[in-house]
Amino acid sequence: MTQHTHSKCCINPSILSADFVNLEAELARISTADAVHVDVMDNHFVPNLTLGLPVVTRIAQVSPIPLDVHLMISDADRWAPAYAQAGAASVTFHAEASAAPIKLARELRAHGAKAAMALRPATAVEPYLDMLTELDMLLIMTVEPGFGGQSFLDVTLPKIRRAAKAIADAGVDVAIQVDGGITAETIERAAEAGASIFVAGSAVYGATDPAQAISELRAAGQKILNR
Ligand code: DX5
Ligand code: ZN
């Protein structure tokens, strides 16, 4: 059984699957969520382009819930701190896109945000275990970043388990987030492996009632975390 250092199940809907022309109304539909996941893509680190700092700044001003910003951008060292200054509660940069991840994580915290680092599905967690103390959250991608609506990659489950064990062994306060292909079914496997924060795009915004989808996901995840 995986040891969970974090036992509260958090659901962070991704606005990547929302209507970008009606963002304020789309935010109101997920006001019961723990945070809103904002996917920033630069058509360089990933083959897709979404939104950037001016839009994220406005979202931070009008959102009823905290912002969980996921930066899928190159040269994160240069651009990430501005998202913390814009009011994001947490800023996640990719390990593959940062030349100095420890320095960057410290900068994010200095700006008052939680510092988080993401790993693509094929990036190993082991080289980063010694810097867990610098992080508040570790995002283990469960699809290749770039697009919503992809299928959950079960091949990432052993990495989630190893990360959860390392976090428990080190006694550090780091939550594991998973992003990609999370549904009422896959959330159970991810929670069993050790994740406690779940990003869901299509499972929430593709539902007729996003608030109901959030509560169903939360119940499915919490049931596992309570064990
Ligand atoms: C993918 C993004 C995800 C995406 C998840 O690169 O990081 O946040 O929105 O969408 P679903 O839940 O549909 O897989
Ligand atoms: Zn994301």
Tab-separated table of N, CA and C in Angstrom, residues 22-180:
chain	number	residue	atom	x	y	z
A	22	ASN	N	-15.342	32.676	-23.232
A	22	ASN	CA	-16.200	32.953	-22.065
A	22	ASN	C	-15.535	32.495	-20.776
A	23	LEU	N	-14.268	32.876	-20.606
A	23	LEU	CA	-13.512	32.323	-19.481
A	23	LEU	C	-14.110	32.636	-18.109
A	24	GLU	N	-14.652	33.852	-17.932
A	24	GLU	CA	-15.178	34.193	-16.605
A	24	GLU	C	-16.367	33.290	-16.249
A	25	ALA	N	-17.247	33.062	-17.226
A	25	ALA	CA	-18.392	32.170	-16.994
A	25	ALA	C	-17.922	30.735	-16.810
A	26	GLU	N	-16.899	30.342	-17.550
A	26	GLU	CA	-16.376	28.979	-17.426
A	26	GLU	C	-15.735	28.762	-16.052
A	27	LEU	N	-15.122	29.811	-15.486
A	27	LEU	CA	-14.547	29.720	-14.143
A	27	LEU	C	-15.658	29.556	-13.107
A	28	ALA	N	-16.776	30.246	-13.315
A	28	ALA	CA	-17.892	30.164	-12.365
A	28	ALA	C	-18.462	28.748	-12.321
A	29	ARG	N	-18.364	28.027	-13.436
A	29	ARG	CA	-18.915	26.659	-13.471
A	29	ARG	C	-18.093	25.674	-12.650
A	30	ILE	N	-16.858	26.043	-12.298
A	30	ILE	CA	-16.011	25.111	-11.536
A	30	ILE	C	-15.637	25.695	-10.166
A	31	SER	N	-16.503	26.551	-9.623
A	31	SER	CA	-16.170	27.238	-8.366
A	31	SER	C	-16.074	26.272	-7.175
A	32	THR	N	-16.557	25.047	-7.325
A	32	THR	CA	-16.447	24.071	-6.223
A	32	THR	C	-15.132	23.287	-6.292
A	33	ALA	N	-14.316	23.566	-7.308
A	33	ALA	CA	-13.038	22.859	-7.449
A	33	ALA	C	-12.016	23.424	-6.460
A	34	ASP	N	-10.903	22.710	-6.280
A	34	ASP	CA	-9.872	23.167	-5.354
A	34	ASP	C	-9.024	24.278	-5.947
A	35	ALA	N	-8.808	24.222	-7.263
A	35	ALA	CA	-8.037	25.253	-7.973
A	35	ALA	C	-8.360	25.113	-9.452
A	36	VAL	N	-8.052	26.155	-10.216
A	36	VAL	CA	-8.209	26.047	-11.671
A	36	VAL	C	-6.830	25.848	-12.286
A	37	HIS	N	-6.725	24.822	-13.123
A	37	HIS	CA	-5.458	24.486	-13.767
A	37	HIS	C	-5.383	25.258	-15.092
A	38	VAL	N	-4.340	26.075	-15.225
A	38	VAL	CA	-4.207	26.914	-16.413
A	38	VAL	C	-2.990	26.449	-17.224
A	39	ASP	N	-3.241	25.911	-18.402
A	39	ASP	CA	-2.185	25.360	-19.255
A	39	ASP	C	-1.629	26.430	-20.191
A	40	VAL	N	-0.370	26.788	-19.961
A	40	VAL	CA	0.308	27.770	-20.806
A	40	VAL	C	1.237	27.020	-21.759
A	41	MET	N	0.992	27.156	-23.057
A	41	MET	CA	1.804	26.439	-24.061
A	41	MET	C	2.348	27.430	-25.075
A	42	ASP	N	3.594	27.194	-25.496
A	42	ASP	CA	4.292	28.192	-26.317
A	42	ASP	C	4.570	27.745	-27.762
A	43	ASN	N	4.009	26.606	-28.162
A	43	ASN	CA	4.285	26.075	-29.516
A	43	ASN	C	5.785	25.878	-29.759
A	44	HIS	N	6.515	25.587	-28.683
A	44	HIS	CA	7.953	25.343	-28.798
A	44	HIS	C	8.306	24.162	-27.898
A	45	PHE	N	7.994	24.293	-26.611
A	45	PHE	CA	8.179	23.144	-25.701
A	45	PHE	C	7.173	22.052	-26.041
A	46	VAL	N	5.987	22.457	-26.458
A	46	VAL	CA	4.943	21.526	-26.922
A	46	VAL	C	4.400	22.038	-28.257
A	47	PRO	N	3.837	21.152	-29.077
A	47	PRO	CA	3.340	21.573	-30.394
A	47	PRO	C	1.943	22.173	-30.339
A	48	ASN	N	1.713	23.100	-29.421
A	48	ASN	CA	0.404	23.726	-29.303
A	48	ASN	C	0.612	25.096	-28.661
A	49	LEU	N	-0.352	25.976	-28.878
A	49	LEU	CA	-0.257	27.357	-28.391
A	49	LEU	C	-1.554	27.693	-27.672
A	50	THR	N	-1.465	28.197	-26.426
A	50	THR	CA	-2.709	28.532	-25.721
A	50	THR	C	-2.732	29.998	-25.347
A	51	LEU	N	-2.407	30.305	-24.105
A	51	LEU	CA	-2.478	31.685	-23.647
A	51	LEU	C	-1.232	32.006	-22.837
A	52	GLY	N	-1.048	33.276	-22.552
A	52	GLY	CA	0.161	33.694	-21.853
A	52	GLY	C	-0.127	34.643	-20.705
A	53	LEU	N	0.893	35.386	-20.308
A	53	LEU	CA	0.843	36.191	-19.090
A	53	LEU	C	-0.323	37.189	-19.004
A	54	PRO	N	-0.651	37.953	-20.071
A	54	PRO	CA	-1.751	38.925	-19.925
A	54	PRO	C	-3.081	38.247	-19.585
A	55	VAL	N	-3.339	37.116	-20.204
A	55	VAL	CA	-4.610	36.421	-19.944
A	55	VAL	C	-4.594	35.785	-18.554
A	56	VAL	N	-3.460	35.183	-18.180
A	56	VAL	CA	-3.361	34.574	-16.856
A	56	VAL	C	-3.521	35.647	-15.760
A	57	THR	N	-2.968	36.833	-15.985
A	57	THR	CA	-3.100	37.931	-15.030
A	57	THR	C	-4.575	38.276	-14.805
A	58	ARG	N	-5.352	38.335	-15.887
A	58	ARG	CA	-6.782	38.646	-15.759
A	58	ARG	C	-7.528	37.505	-15.090
A	59	ILE	N	-7.184	36.275	-15.435
A	59	ILE	CA	-7.850	35.124	-14.812
A	59	ILE	C	-7.624	35.179	-13.301
A	60	ALA	N	-6.395	35.510	-12.894
A	60	ALA	CA	-6.083	35.589	-11.460
A	60	ALA	C	-6.941	36.651	-10.775
A	61	GLN	N	-7.269	37.711	-11.510
A	61	GLN	CA	-8.067	38.789	-10.910
A	61	GLN	C	-9.539	38.410	-10.742
A	62	VAL	N	-10.066	37.585	-11.650
A	62	VAL	CA	-11.505	37.291	-11.599
A	62	VAL	C	-11.850	35.898	-11.072
A	63	SER	N	-10.860	35.021	-10.936
A	63	SER	CA	-11.172	33.637	-10.559
A	63	SER	C	-11.656	33.525	-9.110
A	64	PRO	N	-12.735	32.755	-8.892
A	64	PRO	CA	-13.209	32.531	-7.519
A	64	PRO	C	-12.344	31.522	-6.755
A	65	ILE	N	-11.471	30.815	-7.453
A	65	ILE	CA	-10.620	29.801	-6.815
A	65	ILE	C	-9.152	30.039	-7.214
A	66	PRO	N	-8.205	29.478	-6.434
A	66	PRO	CA	-6.780	29.718	-6.717
A	66	PRO	C	-6.342	29.194	-8.087
A	67	LEU	N	-5.271	29.797	-8.601
A	67	LEU	CA	-4.729	29.402	-9.909
A	67	LEU	C	-3.559	28.434	-9.767
A	68	ASP	N	-3.658	27.333	-10.512
A	68	ASP	CA	-2.608	26.318	-10.596
A	68	ASP	C	-2.084	26.418	-12.032
A	69	VAL	N	-0.982	27.153	-12.202
A	69	VAL	CA	-0.484	27.434	-13.552
A	69	VAL	C	0.535	26.375	-13.972
A	70	HIS	N	0.288	25.751	-15.102
A	70	HIS	CA	1.167	24.706	-15.652
A	70	HIS	C	1.843	25.261	-16.901
A	71	LEU	N	3.134	25.544	-16.765
A	71	LEU	CA	3.884	26.152	-17.860
A	71	LEU	C	4.516	25.088	-18.752
A	72	MET	N	3.988	24.953	-19.952
A	72	MET	CA	4.612	24.058	-20.941
A	72	MET	C	5.325	24.949	-21.943
A	73	ILE	N	6.387	25.586	-21.428
A	73	ILE	CA	7.127	26.577	-22.210
A	73	ILE	C	8.628	26.335	-22.061
A	74	SER	N	9.357	26.690	-23.103
A	74	SER	CA	10.818	26.642	-23.046
A	74	SER	C	11.324	27.820	-22.219
A	75	ASP	N	12.558	27.703	-21.763
A	75	ASP	CA	13.188	28.764	-20.974
A	75	ASP	C	12.321	29.206	-19.790
A	76	ALA	N	11.909	28.211	-19.004
A	76	ALA	CA	11.064	28.485	-17.845
A	76	ALA	C	11.760	29.424	-16.849
A	77	ASP	N	13.084	29.324	-16.758
A	77	ASP	CA	13.828	30.168	-15.805
A	77	ASP	C	13.548	31.649	-16.040
A	78	ARG	N	13.377	31.991	-17.301
A	78	ARG	CA	13.169	33.400	-17.647
A	78	ARG	C	11.721	33.839	-17.429
A	79	TRP	N	10.749	32.973	-17.726
A	79	TRP	CA	9.350	33.407	-17.772
A	79	TRP	C	8.510	33.040	-16.558
A	80	ALA	N	8.877	31.988	-15.830
A	80	ALA	CA	7.996	31.486	-14.764
A	80	ALA	C	7.746	32.470	-13.617
A	81	PRO	N	8.779	33.201	-13.129
A	81	PRO	CA	8.533	34.070	-11.965
A	81	PRO	C	7.414	35.093	-12.185
A	82	ALA	N	7.232	35.569	-13.400
A	82	ALA	CA	6.181	36.565	-13.661
A	82	ALA	C	4.785	36.006	-13.381
A	83	TYR	N	4.628	34.682	-13.559
A	83	TYR	CA	3.318	34.077	-13.279
A	83	TYR	C	3.052	34.031	-11.782
A	84	ALA	N	4.103	33.886	-10.994
A	84	ALA	CA	3.951	33.954	-9.537
A	84	ALA	C	3.583	35.385	-9.140
A	85	GLN	N	4.256	36.347	-9.748
A	85	GLN	CA	3.952	37.754	-9.456
A	85	GLN	C	2.540	38.136	-9.887
A	86	ALA	N	2.025	37.447	-10.907
A	86	ALA	CA	0.671	37.738	-11.404
A	86	ALA	C	-0.407	37.201	-10.471
A	87	GLY	N	0.002	36.436	-9.465
A	87	GLY	CA	-0.971	35.990	-8.478
A	87	GLY	C	-1.309	34.510	-8.494
A	88	ALA	N	-0.563	33.715	-9.261
A	88	ALA	CA	-0.823	32.271	-9.263
A	88	ALA	C	-0.510	31.686	-7.884
A	89	ALA	N	-1.368	30.797	-7.407
A	89	ALA	CA	-1.125	30.151	-6.115
A	89	ALA	C	0.017	29.158	-6.235
A	90	SER	N	0.082	28.484	-7.377
A	90	SER	CA	1.214	27.595	-7.636
A	90	SER	C	1.652	27.763	-9.086
A	91	VAL	N	2.951	27.635	-9.299
A	91	VAL	CA	3.501	27.720	-10.652
A	91	VAL	C	4.313	26.454	-10.891
A	92	THR	N	3.952	25.741	-11.951
A	92	THR	CA	4.638	24.495	-12.296
A	92	THR	C	5.452	24.693	-13.569
A	93	PHE	N	6.761	24.475	-13.465
A	93	PHE	CA	7.623	24.525	-14.650
A	93	PHE	C	8.053	23.104	-14.968
A	94	HIS	N	8.465	22.862	-16.206
A	94	HIS	CA	8.936	21.530	-16.570
A	94	HIS	C	10.425	21.386	-16.290
A	95	ALA	N	10.804	20.256	-15.698
A	95	ALA	CA	12.213	19.970	-15.431
A	95	ALA	C	13.023	20.047	-16.724
A	96	GLU	N	12.393	19.594	-17.831
A	96	GLU	CA	13.090	19.543	-19.120
A	96	GLU	C	13.321	20.930	-19.705
A	97	ALA	N	12.649	21.937	-19.137
A	97	ALA	CA	12.723	23.291	-19.702
A	97	ALA	C	13.440	24.276	-18.790
A	98	SER	N	14.039	23.753	-17.706
A	98	SER	CA	14.715	24.641	-16.764
A	98	SER	C	16.193	24.289	-16.665
A	99	ALA	N	17.046	25.316	-16.774
A	99	ALA	CA	18.486	25.094	-16.641
A	99	ALA	C	18.905	25.097	-15.179
A	100	ALA	N	18.129	25.788	-14.332
A	100	ALA	CA	18.476	25.916	-12.909
A	100	ALA	C	17.220	25.753	-12.059
A	101	PRO	N	16.709	24.508	-11.960
A	101	PRO	CA	15.418	24.297	-11.288
A	101	PRO	C	15.397	24.660	-9.801
A	102	ILE	N	16.514	24.507	-9.110
A	102	ILE	CA	16.520	24.858	-7.681
A	102	ILE	C	16.405	26.362	-7.514
A	103	LYS	N	17.193	27.092	-8.302
A	103	LYS	CA	17.126	28.558	-8.254
A	103	LYS	C	15.716	29.028	-8.612
A	104	LEU	N	15.132	28.412	-9.636
A	104	LEU	CA	13.800	28.826	-10.075
A	104	LEU	C	12.751	28.535	-9.000
A	105	ALA	N	12.803	27.357	-8.399
A	105	ALA	CA	11.831	27.015	-7.352
A	105	ALA	C	11.921	28.013	-6.196
A	106	ARG	N	13.142	28.406	-5.843
A	106	ARG	CA	13.310	29.384	-4.756
A	106	ARG	C	12.733	30.740	-5.130
A	107	GLU	N	12.919	31.112	-6.386
A	107	GLU	CA	12.364	32.388	-6.849
A	107	GLU	C	10.838	32.383	-6.781
A	108	LEU	N	10.236	31.271	-7.191
A	108	LEU	CA	8.772	31.170	-7.160
A	108	LEU	C	8.263	31.330	-5.740
A	109	ARG	N	8.915	30.640	-4.809
A	109	ARG	CA	8.515	30.759	-3.402
A	109	ARG	C	8.720	32.181	-2.887
A	110	ALA	N	9.805	32.806	-3.312
A	110	ALA	CA	10.082	34.180	-2.864
A	110	ALA	C	8.981	35.140	-3.329
A	111	HIS	N	8.337	34.801	-4.456
A	111	HIS	CA	7.226	35.632	-4.956
A	111	HIS	C	5.895	35.220	-4.337
A	112	GLY	N	5.935	34.283	-3.375
A	112	GLY	CA	4.718	33.916	-2.652
A	112	GLY	C	3.912	32.793	-3.258
A	113	ALA	N	4.439	32.142	-4.294
A	113	ALA	CA	3.707	31.032	-4.911
A	113	ALA	C	4.265	29.697	-4.424
A	114	LYS	N	3.459	28.666	-4.562
A	114	LYS	CA	3.975	27.331	-4.334
A	114	LYS	C	4.812	26.953	-5.553
A	115	ALA	N	5.927	26.283	-5.298
A	115	ALA	CA	6.826	25.900	-6.387
A	115	ALA	C	6.564	24.458	-6.787
A	116	ALA	N	6.376	24.244	-8.086
A	116	ALA	CA	6.110	22.890	-8.563
A	116	ALA	C	6.912	22.607	-9.823
A	117	MET	N	7.297	21.345	-9.967
A	117	MET	CA	8.056	20.927	-11.132
A	117	MET	C	7.354	19.745	-11.789
A	118	ALA	N	7.338	19.760	-13.130
A	118	ALA	CA	6.657	18.714	-13.884
A	118	ALA	C	7.658	17.833	-14.617
A	119	LEU	N	7.284	16.576	-14.788
A	119	LEU	CA	8.089	15.620	-15.554
A	119	LEU	C	7.241	15.052	-16.681
A	120	ARG	N	7.786	15.061	-17.904
A	120	ARG	CA	7.104	14.401	-19.018
A	120	ARG	C	7.054	12.902	-18.730
A	121	PRO	N	6.180	12.156	-19.411
A	121	PRO	CA	6.030	10.724	-19.090
A	121	PRO	C	7.344	9.938	-19.111
A	122	ALA	N	8.269	10.261	-20.000
A	122	ALA	CA	9.494	9.465	-20.109
A	122	ALA	C	10.667	10.051	-19.321
A	123	THR	N	10.416	11.126	-18.547
A	123	THR	CA	11.490	11.710	-17.734
A	123	THR	C	11.515	11.030	-16.366
A	124	ALA	N	12.673	10.513	-15.976
A	124	ALA	CA	12.808	9.814	-14.689
A	124	ALA	C	12.765	10.800	-13.530
A	125	VAL	N	12.257	10.341	-12.401
A	125	VAL	CA	12.174	11.198	-11.222
A	125	VAL	C	13.473	11.140	-10.415
A	126	GLU	N	14.229	10.044	-10.554
A	126	GLU	CA	15.400	9.828	-9.694
A	126	GLU	C	16.416	10.977	-9.678
A	127	PRO	N	16.746	11.603	-10.820
A	127	PRO	CA	17.749	12.679	-10.757
A	127	PRO	C	17.304	13.880	-9.913
A	128	TYR	N	16.004	13.959	-9.604
A	128	TYR	CA	15.471	15.132	-8.917
A	128	TYR	C	15.130	14.882	-7.450
A	129	LEU	N	15.359	13.663	-6.959
A	129	LEU	CA	14.905	13.338	-5.598
A	129	LEU	C	15.557	14.218	-4.527
A	130	ASP	N	16.813	14.612	-4.746
A	130	ASP	CA	17.493	15.427	-3.734
A	130	ASP	C	16.959	16.852	-3.664
A	131	MET	N	16.182	17.283	-4.679
A	131	MET	CA	15.678	18.661	-4.619
A	131	MET	C	14.199	18.730	-4.222
A	132	LEU	N	13.659	17.619	-3.719
A	132	LEU	CA	12.249	17.606	-3.323
A	132	LEU	C	11.937	18.659	-2.252
A	133	THR	N	12.929	18.936	-1.390
A	133	THR	CA	12.700	19.928	-0.326
A	133	THR	C	12.452	21.326	-0.893
A	134	GLU	N	12.845	21.535	-2.143
A	134	GLU	CA	12.659	22.850	-2.775
A	134	GLU	C	11.261	22.988	-3.386
A	135	LEU	N	10.507	21.888	-3.382
A	135	LEU	CA	9.220	21.869	-4.082
A	135	LEU	C	8.038	21.679	-3.134
A	136	ASP	N	6.907	22.265	-3.522
A	136	ASP	CA	5.655	22.032	-2.803
A	136	ASP	C	4.830	20.967	-3.513
A	137	MET	N	5.093	20.805	-4.815
A	137	MET	CA	4.302	19.848	-5.597
A	137	MET	C	5.162	19.310	-6.735
A	138	LEU	N	4.940	18.031	-7.041
A	138	LEU	CA	5.612	17.380	-8.171
A	138	LEU	C	4.509	16.933	-9.126
A	139	LEU	N	4.578	17.410	-10.374
A	139	LEU	CA	3.573	17.015	-11.371
A	139	LEU	C	4.138	15.902	-12.239
A	140	ILE	N	3.505	14.756	-12.162
A	140	ILE	CA	3.899	13.645	-13.028
A	140	ILE	C	2.880	13.581	-14.162
A	141	MET	N	3.343	13.933	-15.374
A	141	MET	CA	2.442	13.935	-16.529
A	141	MET	C	2.027	12.504	-16.853
A	142	THR	N	0.714	12.335	-17.029
A	142	THR	CA	0.189	11.004	-17.351
A	142	THR	C	-0.265	10.919	-18.808
A	143	VAL	N	0.055	11.979	-19.580
A	143	VAL	CA	-0.011	11.961	-21.058
A	143	VAL	C	1.170	12.804	-21.530
A	144	GLU	N	1.494	12.716	-22.816
A	144	GLU	CA	2.497	13.641	-23.361
A	144	GLU	C	1.849	15.021	-23.363
A	145	PRO	N	2.529	16.038	-22.787
A	145	PRO	CA	1.904	17.350	-22.725
A	145	PRO	C	1.644	17.937	-24.115
A	146	GLY	N	0.609	18.748	-24.214
A	146	GLY	CA	0.308	19.431	-25.467
A	146	GLY	C	-1.175	19.518	-25.784
A	147	PHE	N	-1.908	18.473	-25.450
A	147	PHE	CA	-3.316	18.457	-25.835
A	147	PHE	C	-4.185	17.802	-24.773
A	148	GLY	N	-5.430	18.285	-24.664
A	148	GLY	CA	-6.405	17.638	-23.800
A	148	GLY	C	-6.993	16.431	-24.519
A	149	GLY	N	-7.753	15.647	-23.786
A	149	GLY	CA	-8.501	14.547	-24.387
A	149	GLY	C	-7.703	13.311	-24.763
A	150	GLN	N	-6.463	13.184	-24.264
A	150	GLN	CA	-5.674	11.985	-24.565
A	150	GLN	C	-5.921	10.899	-23.510
A	151	SER	N	-5.490	9.676	-23.821
A	151	SER	CA	-5.688	8.557	-22.881
A	151	SER	C	-4.571	8.486	-21.846
A	152	PHE	N	-4.966	8.195	-20.631
A	152	PHE	CA	-4.066	8.010	-19.491
A	152	PHE	C	-3.004	6.950	-19.797
A	153	LEU	N	-1.741	7.275	-19.500
A	153	LEU	CA	-0.638	6.338	-19.743
A	153	LEU	C	-0.325	5.554	-18.467
A	154	ASP	N	-0.764	4.301	-18.436
A	154	ASP	CA	-0.508	3.463	-17.258
A	154	ASP	C	0.980	3.244	-17.007
A	155	VAL	N	1.791	3.420	-18.040
A	155	VAL	CA	3.228	3.228	-17.918
A	155	VAL	C	3.850	4.225	-16.923
A	156	THR	N	3.107	5.288	-16.571
A	156	THR	CA	3.641	6.271	-15.615
A	156	THR	C	3.386	5.864	-14.161
A	157	LEU	N	2.570	4.857	-13.932
A	157	LEU	CA	2.203	4.482	-12.550
A	157	LEU	C	3.403	4.080	-11.675
A	158	PRO	N	4.362	3.291	-12.185
A	158	PRO	CA	5.514	2.953	-11.334
A	158	PRO	C	6.315	4.190	-10.905
A	159	LYS	N	6.381	5.189	-11.771
A	159	LYS	CA	7.099	6.421	-11.400
A	159	LYS	C	6.365	7.167	-10.281
A	160	ILE	N	5.032	7.191	-10.356
A	160	ILE	CA	4.245	7.829	-9.285
A	160	ILE	C	4.523	7.108	-7.967
A	161	ARG	N	4.545	5.776	-8.033
A	161	ARG	CA	4.812	4.986	-6.811
A	161	ARG	C	6.201	5.280	-6.251
A	162	ARG	N	7.205	5.335	-7.134
A	162	ARG	CA	8.572	5.593	-6.651
A	162	ARG	C	8.690	6.994	-6.058
A	163	ALA	N	8.028	7.957	-6.687
A	163	ALA	CA	8.071	9.325	-6.165
A	163	ALA	C	7.382	9.393	-4.806
A	164	ALA	N	6.232	8.726	-4.666
A	164	ALA	CA	5.498	8.742	-3.386
A	164	ALA	C	6.343	8.121	-2.278
A	165	LYS	N	7.049	7.047	-2.615
A	165	LYS	CA	7.883	6.375	-1.617
A	165	LYS	C	9.051	7.282	-1.203
A	166	ALA	N	9.666	7.918	-2.199
A	166	ALA	CA	10.798	8.810	-1.898
A	166	ALA	C	10.356	9.980	-1.021
A	167	ILE	N	9.174	10.521	-1.299
A	167	ILE	CA	8.643	11.646	-0.516
A	167	ILE	C	8.378	11.201	0.921
A	168	ALA	N	7.767	10.025	1.073
A	168	ALA	CA	7.483	9.507	2.421
A	168	ALA	C	8.785	9.200	3.168
A	169	ASP	N	9.743	8.576	2.476
A	169	ASP	CA	11.023	8.233	3.105
A	169	ASP	C	11.778	9.479	3.557
A	170	ALA	N	11.721	10.533	2.728
A	170	ALA	CA	12.450	11.751	3.060
A	170	ALA	C	11.699	12.599	4.086
A	171	GLY	N	10.421	12.286	4.303
A	171	GLY	CA	9.624	13.054	5.262
A	171	GLY	C	9.385	14.486	4.830
A	172	VAL	N	9.335	14.719	3.513
A	172	VAL	CA	9.107	16.077	3.020
A	172	VAL	C	7.641	16.275	2.669
A	173	ASP	N	7.240	17.561	2.630
A	173	ASP	CA	5.842	17.906	2.387
A	173	ASP	C	5.657	18.267	0.906
A	174	VAL	N	5.568	17.261	0.074
A	174	VAL	CA	5.417	17.480	-1.370
A	174	VAL	C	4.215	16.672	-1.855
A	175	ALA	N	3.277	17.363	-2.501
A	175	ALA	CA	2.102	16.670	-3.035
A	175	ALA	C	2.391	16.197	-4.455
A	176	ILE	N	1.839	15.070	-4.823
A	176	ILE	CA	1.991	14.579	-6.197
A	176	ILE	C	0.723	14.900	-6.982
A	177	GLN	N	0.934	15.623	-8.091
A	177	GLN	CA	-0.160	15.951	-9.000
A	177	GLN	C	-0.030	15.095	-10.253
A	178	VAL	N	-1.158	14.682	-10.807
A	178	VAL	CA	-1.160	13.987	-12.092
A	178	VAL	C	-2.031	14.776	-13.059
A	179	ASP	N	-1.670	14.731	-14.336
A	179	ASP	CA	-2.329	15.558	-15.348
A	179	ASP	C	-2.367	14.800	-16.669
A	180	GLY	N	-3.587	14.565	-17.161
A	180	GLY	CA	-3.761	13.924	-18.456
A	180	GLY	C	-4.538	12.632	-18.374
